[in-house]
Amino acid sequence: IPLCPARISSASLKSDLSKAMSQDGASQFQEVIRQELEFSVKKELEKILTTAPSHEFEHTKKDLDGFRKLFHRFLQEKGPSVDWGKIQRPPEDSIQPYEKIKARGLPDNISSVLNKLVVVKLNGGLGTSMGCKGPKSLIGVRNENTFLDLTVQQIEHLNKSYNTDVPLVLMNSFNTDEDTKKILQKYNHCRVKIYTFNQSRYPRINKESLLPVAKDVSYSGENTEAWYPPGHGDIYASFYNSGLLDTFIGEGKEYIFVSNIDNLGATVDLYILNHLMNPPNGKPCEFVMEVTNKTRADVKGGTLTQYEGKLRLVEIAQVPKAHVDEFKSVSKFKIFNTNNLWISLAAVKRLQEQNAIDMEIIVNPKTLDGGLNVIQLETAVGAAIKSFENSLGINVPRSRFLPVKTTSDLLLVMSNLYSLNAGSLTMSEKREFPTVPLVKLGSSFTKVQDYLRRFESIPDMLELDHLTVSGDVTFGKNVSLKGTVIIIANHGDRIDIPPGAVLENKIVSGNLRILDH
């Protein structure tokens, strides 16, 4: 209670005191509840650990210890994790334009610079959202090549061109590890050393009791849904625990380039690498986040801000409800995080050993098949930017952000808008403007096999601005789409776009079937 001037009555002082005591009592009560909950979770985790086979014991123990730390932090945090009043636009020099980085050119010894790099791809996701079983990285995206094939081709091309030894590291999850390892044999003769490590396996918790759903360590049968990979923020601890971090530091490697395996624009950029290895002001930069300009399609993307004197990634889930529209504003927050990150290995080791990597917790609610509501606690790799020294954002061209999350994205990368060279996709020179068309395919196209069945061949899209397709629609061979094309088959109707059709600024609706006589 603050000291009060003498004129305040004793009655009001008493009421202030009783308020303070009741608040204090409430917080003490909350603390007791919190401690009891932590104790219960600890007991449950110990029970689960006793079911681990001896060869998995150490690994499981590390996972469950990691979860316990995350759960402890989850119980401590209250409300949105950012104070909106403290959010500022980042200072001009903290986000550099890519053109400025590129203008520095490349040194003669670019090979020795490349030899200090390790490429890490986040490979924990399944292809379920696109109707595919198994790892998403094994979906064919271009001329029968999968995401993984293209990644290996890119790095092999680098190693051959510059006579270097840049390794590829895949961060798998328990969902993708087995299938990925089977497929890696096909790259044995490629000039790329490939390593894998697994991100942690954490228990989902019951939304009501906050206790783990799992009763033992198995993740088959009834327990399949009891576990989850805790987001890509787990990379720091998992990479460190795998021993690979120390191995690479021992080999003289200095930086990792981390990106999502489904971002086909995330290729090794020599100009950014050179900027890191030869900083213009002599101060080494421990963390670079590639950002790019927002369009209307990216309003939910995480943005870089200045917060308490440090660069900080703010995600939409952290924004108080009253400020969500402001967060989405393209004029106030002009850029978003591509999740292409360049991070110092020595800094990861230092911060991991000091337990000093601070990432906000993302609470992700899920409903299991049986109807049980659970939550999973996750973190995001880019959120750690505020823990590193001398961090930097680089505003890169949109071409470095080419994620394939849906079949609408897949149509773009399969089309003649892009040409493929040594695993890298580049916008075709024949397209007169650099923007990517807006493509929205309806629910009949969601699954990859349905999508492929509906296109006899991928249409010519060089002059397309906008395509919307809804309902039961198929495309014949050699169709050409230009300008704005909207094709809508209402329920019960079917539209077959005939082979060789040229649709320019057209709306097609109703029924259209052309049958051979």
PDB file of C-alpha atoms in Angstrom, residues 1 12 26 31 42 55 69 73 80 151 175 183 206 209 230 244 249 298 318 336 356 393 405 411 442 453 506:
ATOM      1  CA  ILE A   1       0.000   0.000   0.000  1.00  0.00           C
ATOM      2  CA  SER A  12     -10.639   4.317   3.369  1.00  0.00           C
ATOM      3  CA  ALA A  26      -5.949 -14.665  -4.107  1.00  0.00           C
ATOM      4  CA  GLU A  31       0.378 -19.998  -6.286  1.00  0.00           C
ATOM      5  CA  LYS A  42       5.733 -34.133 -12.492  1.00  0.00           C
ATOM      6  CA  HIS A  55      17.475 -47.849 -25.121  1.00  0.00           C
ATOM      7  CA  LYS A  69      10.260 -26.529 -18.222  1.00  0.00           C
ATOM      8  CA  ARG A  73       6.651 -21.252 -17.945  1.00  0.00           C
ATOM      9  CA  PRO A  80      -1.126 -11.669 -24.004  1.00  0.00           C
ATOM     10  CA  THR A 151      16.589 -29.288 -51.760  1.00  0.00           C
ATOM     11  CA  ASN A 175       5.824 -38.348 -37.485  1.00  0.00           C
ATOM     12  CA  ILE A 183      14.039 -42.336 -48.738  1.00  0.00           C
ATOM     13  CA  ASN A 206      -6.112 -32.345 -21.224  1.00  0.00           C
ATOM     14  CA  SER A 209      -7.191 -31.030 -15.959  1.00  0.00           C
ATOM     15  CA  PRO A 230       6.337 -28.844 -30.091  1.00  0.00           C
ATOM     16  CA  LEU A 244      25.309 -32.229 -34.199  1.00  0.00           C
ATOM     17  CA  ILE A 249      31.428 -26.307 -34.531  1.00  0.00           C
ATOM     18  CA  ASP A 298      -0.039 -11.997 -45.611  1.00  0.00           C
ATOM     19  CA  GLN A 318       0.230 -12.600 -29.022  1.00  0.00           C
ATOM     20  CA  PHE A 336       6.443 -10.179 -42.255  1.00  0.00           C
ATOM     21  CA  ALA A 356      18.822 -18.068 -22.069  1.00  0.00           C
ATOM     22  CA  GLY A 393      16.241  -8.124 -40.468  1.00  0.00           C
ATOM     23  CA  LYS A 405       0.777 -24.974 -48.265  1.00  0.00           C
ATOM     24  CA  LEU A 411      -0.592 -25.091 -59.273  1.00  0.00           C
ATOM     25  CA  GLY A 442     -12.152 -24.735 -54.240  1.00  0.00           C
ATOM     26  CA  ARG A 453      -7.127 -35.695 -61.758  1.00  0.00           C
ATOM     27  CA  LYS A 506     -13.923 -14.526 -68.324  1.00  0.00           C
TER      28      LYS A 506
END
